[in-house]
Short mmCIF file of C-alpha atoms in Angstrom, two decimals:
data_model
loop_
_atom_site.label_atom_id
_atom_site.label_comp_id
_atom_site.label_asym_id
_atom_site.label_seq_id
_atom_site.Cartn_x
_atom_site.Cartn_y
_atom_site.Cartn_z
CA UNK A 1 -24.65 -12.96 -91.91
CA UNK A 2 -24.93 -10.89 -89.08
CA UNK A 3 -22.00 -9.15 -87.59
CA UNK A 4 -21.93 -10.09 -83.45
CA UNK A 5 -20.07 -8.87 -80.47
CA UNK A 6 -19.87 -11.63 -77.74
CA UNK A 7 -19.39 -10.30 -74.22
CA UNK A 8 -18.49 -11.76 -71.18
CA UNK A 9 -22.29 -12.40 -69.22
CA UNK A 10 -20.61 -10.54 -66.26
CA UNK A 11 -20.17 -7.37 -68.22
CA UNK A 12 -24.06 -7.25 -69.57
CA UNK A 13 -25.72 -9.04 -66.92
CA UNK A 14 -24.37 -7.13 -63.99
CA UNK A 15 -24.86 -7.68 -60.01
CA UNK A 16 -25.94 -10.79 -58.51
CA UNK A 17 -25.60 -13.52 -60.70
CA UNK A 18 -25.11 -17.64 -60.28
CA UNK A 19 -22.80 -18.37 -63.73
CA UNK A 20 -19.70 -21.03 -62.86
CA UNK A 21 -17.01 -21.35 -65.71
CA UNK A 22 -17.02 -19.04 -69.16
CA UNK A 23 -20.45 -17.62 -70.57
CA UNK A 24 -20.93 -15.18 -73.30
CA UNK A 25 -23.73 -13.09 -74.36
CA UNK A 26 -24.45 -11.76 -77.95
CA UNK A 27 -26.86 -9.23 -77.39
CA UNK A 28 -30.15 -8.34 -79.68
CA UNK A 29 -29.85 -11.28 -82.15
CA UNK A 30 -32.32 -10.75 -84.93
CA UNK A 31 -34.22 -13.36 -86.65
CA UNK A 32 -35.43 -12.76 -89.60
CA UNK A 33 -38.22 -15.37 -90.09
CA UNK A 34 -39.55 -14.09 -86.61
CA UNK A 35 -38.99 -9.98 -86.84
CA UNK A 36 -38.13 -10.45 -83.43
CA UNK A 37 -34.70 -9.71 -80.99
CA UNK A 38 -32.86 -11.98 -78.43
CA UNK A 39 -30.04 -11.98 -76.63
CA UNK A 40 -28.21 -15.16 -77.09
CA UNK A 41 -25.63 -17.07 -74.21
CA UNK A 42 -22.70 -19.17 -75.25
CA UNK A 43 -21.10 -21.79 -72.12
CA UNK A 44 -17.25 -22.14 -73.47
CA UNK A 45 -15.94 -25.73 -71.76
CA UNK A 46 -12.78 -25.61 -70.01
CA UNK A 47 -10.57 -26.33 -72.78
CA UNK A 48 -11.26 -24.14 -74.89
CA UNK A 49 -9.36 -20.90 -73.70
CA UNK A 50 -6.14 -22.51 -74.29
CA UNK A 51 -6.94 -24.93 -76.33
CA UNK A 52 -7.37 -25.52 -80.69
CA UNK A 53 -10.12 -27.52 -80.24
CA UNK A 54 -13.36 -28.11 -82.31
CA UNK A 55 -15.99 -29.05 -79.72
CA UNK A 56 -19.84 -30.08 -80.26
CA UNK A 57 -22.39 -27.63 -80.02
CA UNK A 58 -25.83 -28.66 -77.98
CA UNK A 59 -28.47 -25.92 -78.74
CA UNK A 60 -30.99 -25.46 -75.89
CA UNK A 61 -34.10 -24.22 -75.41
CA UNK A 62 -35.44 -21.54 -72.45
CA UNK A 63 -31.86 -20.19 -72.49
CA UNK A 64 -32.61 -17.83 -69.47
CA UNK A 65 -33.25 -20.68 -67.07
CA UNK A 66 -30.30 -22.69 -67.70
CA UNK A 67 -27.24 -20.70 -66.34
CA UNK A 68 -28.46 -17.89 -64.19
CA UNK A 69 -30.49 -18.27 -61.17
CA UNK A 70 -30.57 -14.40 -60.85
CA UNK A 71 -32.47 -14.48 -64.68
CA UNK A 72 -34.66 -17.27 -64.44
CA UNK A 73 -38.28 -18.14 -64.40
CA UNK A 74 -38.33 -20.56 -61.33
CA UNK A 75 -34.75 -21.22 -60.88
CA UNK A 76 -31.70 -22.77 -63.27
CA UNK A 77 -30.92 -25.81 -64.58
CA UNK A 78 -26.96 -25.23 -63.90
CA UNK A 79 -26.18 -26.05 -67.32
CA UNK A 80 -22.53 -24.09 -66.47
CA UNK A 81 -22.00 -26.27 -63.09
CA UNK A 82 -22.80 -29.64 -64.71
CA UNK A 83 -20.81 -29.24 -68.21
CA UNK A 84 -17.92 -27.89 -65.69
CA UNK A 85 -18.36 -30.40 -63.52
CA UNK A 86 -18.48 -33.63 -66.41
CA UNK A 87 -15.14 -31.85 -67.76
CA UNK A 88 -13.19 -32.00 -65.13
CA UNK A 89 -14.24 -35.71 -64.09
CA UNK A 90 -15.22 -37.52 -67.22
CA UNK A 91 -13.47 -34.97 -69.91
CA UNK A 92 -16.53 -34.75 -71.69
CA UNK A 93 -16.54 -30.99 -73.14
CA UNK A 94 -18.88 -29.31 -75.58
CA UNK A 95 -20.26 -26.00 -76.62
CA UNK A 96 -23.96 -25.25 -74.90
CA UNK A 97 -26.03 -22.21 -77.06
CA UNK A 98 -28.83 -20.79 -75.07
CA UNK A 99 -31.98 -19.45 -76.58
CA UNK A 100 -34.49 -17.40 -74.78
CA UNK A 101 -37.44 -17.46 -75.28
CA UNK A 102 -39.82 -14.91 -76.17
CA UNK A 103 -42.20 -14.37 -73.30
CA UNK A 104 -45.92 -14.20 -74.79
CA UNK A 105 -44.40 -15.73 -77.96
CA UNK A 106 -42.90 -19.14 -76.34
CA UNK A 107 -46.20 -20.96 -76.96
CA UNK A 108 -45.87 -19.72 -80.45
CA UNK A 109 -42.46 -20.27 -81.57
CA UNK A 110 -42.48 -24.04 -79.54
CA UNK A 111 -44.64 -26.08 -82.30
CA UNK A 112 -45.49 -26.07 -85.83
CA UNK A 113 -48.92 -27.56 -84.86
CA UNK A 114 -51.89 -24.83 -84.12
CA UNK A 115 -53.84 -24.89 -80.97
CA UNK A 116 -57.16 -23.35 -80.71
CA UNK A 117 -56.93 -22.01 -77.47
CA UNK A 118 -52.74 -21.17 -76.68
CA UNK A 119 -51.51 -20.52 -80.42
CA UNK A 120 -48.48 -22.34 -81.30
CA UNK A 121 -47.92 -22.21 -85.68
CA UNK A 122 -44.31 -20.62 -85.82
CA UNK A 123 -42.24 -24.00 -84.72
CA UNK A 124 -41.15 -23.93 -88.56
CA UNK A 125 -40.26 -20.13 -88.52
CA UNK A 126 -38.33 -20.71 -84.76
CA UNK A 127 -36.40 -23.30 -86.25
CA UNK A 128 -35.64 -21.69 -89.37
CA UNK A 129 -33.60 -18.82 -86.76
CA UNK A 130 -32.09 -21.80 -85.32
CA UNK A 131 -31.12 -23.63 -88.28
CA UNK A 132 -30.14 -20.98 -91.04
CA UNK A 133 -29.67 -17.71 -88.69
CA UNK A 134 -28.36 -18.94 -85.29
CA UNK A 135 -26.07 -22.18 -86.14
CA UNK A 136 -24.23 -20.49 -89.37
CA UNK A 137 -23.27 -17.52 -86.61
CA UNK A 138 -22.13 -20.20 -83.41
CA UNK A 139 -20.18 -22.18 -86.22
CA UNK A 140 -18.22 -18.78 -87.63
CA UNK A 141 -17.54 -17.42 -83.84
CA UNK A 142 -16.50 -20.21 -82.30
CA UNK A 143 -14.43 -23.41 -82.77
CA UNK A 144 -17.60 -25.69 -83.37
CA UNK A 145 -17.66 -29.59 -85.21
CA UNK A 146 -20.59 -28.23 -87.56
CA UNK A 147 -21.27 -31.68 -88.67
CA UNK A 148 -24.48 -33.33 -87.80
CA UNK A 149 -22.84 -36.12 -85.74
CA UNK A 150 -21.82 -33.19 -83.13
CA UNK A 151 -25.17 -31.12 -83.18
CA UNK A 152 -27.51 -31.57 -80.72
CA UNK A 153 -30.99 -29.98 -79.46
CA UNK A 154 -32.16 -30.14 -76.03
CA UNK A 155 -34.95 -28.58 -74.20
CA UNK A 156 -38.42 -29.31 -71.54
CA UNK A 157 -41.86 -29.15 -71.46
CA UNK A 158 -42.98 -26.98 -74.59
CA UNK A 159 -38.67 -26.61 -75.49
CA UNK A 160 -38.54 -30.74 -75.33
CA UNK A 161 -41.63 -30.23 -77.84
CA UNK A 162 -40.03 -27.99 -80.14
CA UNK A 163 -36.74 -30.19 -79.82
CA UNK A 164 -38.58 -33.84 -81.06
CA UNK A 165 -39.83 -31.64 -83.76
CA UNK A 166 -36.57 -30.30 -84.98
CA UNK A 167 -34.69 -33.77 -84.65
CA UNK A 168 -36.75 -35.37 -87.28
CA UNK A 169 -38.13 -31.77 -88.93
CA UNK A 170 -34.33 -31.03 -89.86
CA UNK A 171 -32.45 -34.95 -89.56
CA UNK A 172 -29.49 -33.42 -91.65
CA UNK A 173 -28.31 -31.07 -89.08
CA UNK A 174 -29.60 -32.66 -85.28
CA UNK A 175 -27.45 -36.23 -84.41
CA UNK A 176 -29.02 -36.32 -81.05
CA UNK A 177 -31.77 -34.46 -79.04
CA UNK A 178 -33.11 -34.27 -75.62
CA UNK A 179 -36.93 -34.51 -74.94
CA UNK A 180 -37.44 -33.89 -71.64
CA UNK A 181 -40.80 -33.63 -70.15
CA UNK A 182 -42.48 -33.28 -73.93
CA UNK A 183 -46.19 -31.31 -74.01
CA UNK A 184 -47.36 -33.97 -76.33
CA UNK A 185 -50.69 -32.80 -75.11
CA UNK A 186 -50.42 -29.40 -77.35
CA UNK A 187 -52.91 -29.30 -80.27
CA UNK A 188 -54.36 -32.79 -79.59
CA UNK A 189 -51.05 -34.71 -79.19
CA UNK A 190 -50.11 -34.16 -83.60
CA UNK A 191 -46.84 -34.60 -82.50
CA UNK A 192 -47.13 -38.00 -81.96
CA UNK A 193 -49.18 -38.33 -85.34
CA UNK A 194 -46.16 -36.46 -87.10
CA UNK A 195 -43.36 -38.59 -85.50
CA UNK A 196 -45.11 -41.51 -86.30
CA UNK A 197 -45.18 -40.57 -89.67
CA UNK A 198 -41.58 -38.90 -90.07
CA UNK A 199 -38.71 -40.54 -91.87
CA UNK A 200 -36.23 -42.09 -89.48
CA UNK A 201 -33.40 -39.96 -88.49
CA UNK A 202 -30.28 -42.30 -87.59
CA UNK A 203 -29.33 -40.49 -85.10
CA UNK A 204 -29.82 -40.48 -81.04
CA UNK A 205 -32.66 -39.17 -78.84
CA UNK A 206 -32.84 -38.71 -74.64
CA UNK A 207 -36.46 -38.94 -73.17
CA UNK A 208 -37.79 -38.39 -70.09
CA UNK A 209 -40.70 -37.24 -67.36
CA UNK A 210 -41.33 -37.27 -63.71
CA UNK A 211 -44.65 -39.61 -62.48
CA UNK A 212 -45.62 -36.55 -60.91
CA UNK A 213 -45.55 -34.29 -63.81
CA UNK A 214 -49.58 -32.29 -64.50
CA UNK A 215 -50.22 -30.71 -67.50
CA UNK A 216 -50.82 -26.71 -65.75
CA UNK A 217 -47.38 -27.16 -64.18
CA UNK A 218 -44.60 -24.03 -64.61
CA UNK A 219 -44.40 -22.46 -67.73
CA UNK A 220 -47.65 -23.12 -69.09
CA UNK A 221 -50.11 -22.14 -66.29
CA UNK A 222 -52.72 -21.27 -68.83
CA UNK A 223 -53.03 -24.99 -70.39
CA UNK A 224 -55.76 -27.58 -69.36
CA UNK A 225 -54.95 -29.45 -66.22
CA UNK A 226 -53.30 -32.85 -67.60
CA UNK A 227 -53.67 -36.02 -65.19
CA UNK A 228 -49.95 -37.26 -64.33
CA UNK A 229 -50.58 -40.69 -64.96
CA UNK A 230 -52.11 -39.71 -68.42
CA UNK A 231 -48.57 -37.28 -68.85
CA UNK A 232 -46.27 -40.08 -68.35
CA UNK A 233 -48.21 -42.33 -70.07
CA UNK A 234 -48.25 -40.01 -73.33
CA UNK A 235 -44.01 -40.21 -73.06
CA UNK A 236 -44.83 -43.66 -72.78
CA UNK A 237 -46.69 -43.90 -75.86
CA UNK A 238 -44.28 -41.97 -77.91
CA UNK A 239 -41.35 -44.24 -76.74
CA UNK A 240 -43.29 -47.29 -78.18
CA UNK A 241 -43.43 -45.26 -81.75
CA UNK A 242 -39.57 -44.88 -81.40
CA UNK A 243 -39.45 -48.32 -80.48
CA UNK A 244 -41.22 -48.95 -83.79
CA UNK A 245 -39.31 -46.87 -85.80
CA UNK A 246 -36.37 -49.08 -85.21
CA UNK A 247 -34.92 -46.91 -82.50
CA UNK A 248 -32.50 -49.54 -80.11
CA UNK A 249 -33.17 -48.68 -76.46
CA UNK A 250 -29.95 -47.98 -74.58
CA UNK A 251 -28.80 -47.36 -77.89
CA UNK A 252 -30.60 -44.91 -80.17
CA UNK A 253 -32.75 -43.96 -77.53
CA UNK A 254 -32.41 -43.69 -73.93
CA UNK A 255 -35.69 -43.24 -71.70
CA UNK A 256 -35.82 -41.78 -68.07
CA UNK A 257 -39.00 -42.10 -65.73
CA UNK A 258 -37.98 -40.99 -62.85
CA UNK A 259 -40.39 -41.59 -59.79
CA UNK A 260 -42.02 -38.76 -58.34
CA UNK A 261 -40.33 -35.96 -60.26
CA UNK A 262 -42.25 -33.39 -60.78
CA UNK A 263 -42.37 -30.45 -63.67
CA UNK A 264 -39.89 -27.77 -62.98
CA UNK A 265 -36.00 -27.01 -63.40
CA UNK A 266 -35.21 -28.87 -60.53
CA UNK A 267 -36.21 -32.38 -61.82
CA UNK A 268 -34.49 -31.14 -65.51
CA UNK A 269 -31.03 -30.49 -63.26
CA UNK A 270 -30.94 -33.57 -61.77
CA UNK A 271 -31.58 -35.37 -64.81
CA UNK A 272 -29.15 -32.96 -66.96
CA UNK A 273 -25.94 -35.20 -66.64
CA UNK A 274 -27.36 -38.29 -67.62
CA UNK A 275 -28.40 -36.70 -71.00
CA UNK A 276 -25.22 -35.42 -71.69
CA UNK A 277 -23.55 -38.37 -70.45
CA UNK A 278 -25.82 -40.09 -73.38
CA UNK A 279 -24.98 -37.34 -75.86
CA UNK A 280 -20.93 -37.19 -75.52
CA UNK A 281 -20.25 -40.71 -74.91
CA UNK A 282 -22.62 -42.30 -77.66
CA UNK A 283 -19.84 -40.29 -79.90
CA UNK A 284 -16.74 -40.98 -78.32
CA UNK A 285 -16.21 -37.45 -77.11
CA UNK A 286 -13.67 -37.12 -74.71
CA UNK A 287 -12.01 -32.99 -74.23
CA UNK A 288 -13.58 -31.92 -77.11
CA UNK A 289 -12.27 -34.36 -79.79
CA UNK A 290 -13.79 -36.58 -82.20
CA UNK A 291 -12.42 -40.28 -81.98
#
């Protein structure tokens, strides 16, 4: 396992930045299955400076867009503000791990499914970093509940992709994931073929999109143009196949459409709470501890 020295953000990430509560960076992470480097941020809740807590652990996706507005693509999702803010109000507390992504590569490392025209192919590899390389390394460094029940995956668009696909790609390690704004659309929508056809993972999923979500929104400006009533209805579709699966809604599965939301970090922070909400309550999480 790889040996890591976890800085405060403010000491690597210096000057202007928009972090709220504790964040720590790991810098150069390697991943084997990739032959690639990233640095990696860890949000600490509240508690857990003076604490002996075990907390969950959420894993998200597009880690440089979650924290700091000063190192995003198109602004934050104020991960930090939100998980300080449902502490403090509702003592719900966890652990929030975010991964960049790779630039040129995101496409790549985002689905398992091959797309003629924008790649895609290493989802396996990606999650393989996450799974046997990242995880083993949050779990030894910090006070984590490793168990499955406590381990979540969260992220949007191409991330919320990537994050269906781990939830039922790896169902002993993920109890609950967030799909927000999923590109079913990549490689002819096979993600709805594969989920269709995956075993069921007892466990929970979040799901959401805007009505006013298109297809060449944000981070993938080099995809087809997607209708919006044909992107919401594709979320719609792969609700009924939860639905199907035996997934309760409400219970198992909660789905969000909210009207005219577009595709960006904006309409993912405004939605954020509610998915955690979903996340920490559905396991009676309350400061960190399992009841």
């Amino acid at each position: 396992m790889q040996k890591t020295k976890w800085h405060p953000y403010e000491a690597i990430y210096q000057g202007y930045h928009t972090v709220t509560g504790t964040l720590r960076v790991a810098q150069g992470v390697l991943s084997p299955r990739l032959h690639n480097r990233r640095d990696i941020f860890v949000y600490l809740p509240p508690s857990y400076a003076y604490s002996t807590r075990h907390y969950p652990v959420l894993y998200m996706q597009d880690g440089q867009n979650l924290f700091d507005n000063g190192l995003s693509f198109a602004g934050e999702w104020r991960v930090d503000e939100t998980m300080e803010r449902l502490a403090y109000e509702r003592q719900l507390e966890a652990i929030v791990v975010g991964i960049p992504n790779m630039g040129h590569q995101r496409m790549d490392e985002y689905s398992p499914f091959l797309h003629p025209g924008y790649g895609g192919g290493k989802g396996d590899d990606y999650l393989g970093f996450v799974v046997h390389t990242l995880k083993p390394l949050i779990d030894q460094d910090f006070r984590t509940l490793p168990d499955k029940v406590h381990t979540g995956i969260m992220g949007s668009s191409m991330g919320g992709l990537i994050s269906l696909y781990a939830f039922f790609r790896n169902p002993d390690v993920f109890g609950f994931a967030g799909v927000m704004s999923p590109s079913l659309w990549f490689a002819n929508y096979a993600m709805l073929h594969y989920v269709e056809t995956a075993v069921f993972n007892p466990a929970r999923l979040y799901l959401d999109a805007g009505t006013r979500e298109y297809g060449d929104a944000n981070h993938e400006t080099t995809k087809p143009r997607t209708d919006s009533r044909r992107y919401y209805a594709s979320v719609r579709r792969l609700k009924r196949i939860l639905v199907n699966k035996g997934y309760r809604p409400q219970q198992d599965l909660l789905h969000i459409e909210e009207k005219w939301a577009a595709h960006n970090e904006a309409a993912w922070e405004r939605r954020l709470p509610v998915a955690i909400k979903f996340f920490l309550r559905s396991h009676g999480q309350a400061n960190g501890n399992p009841t």
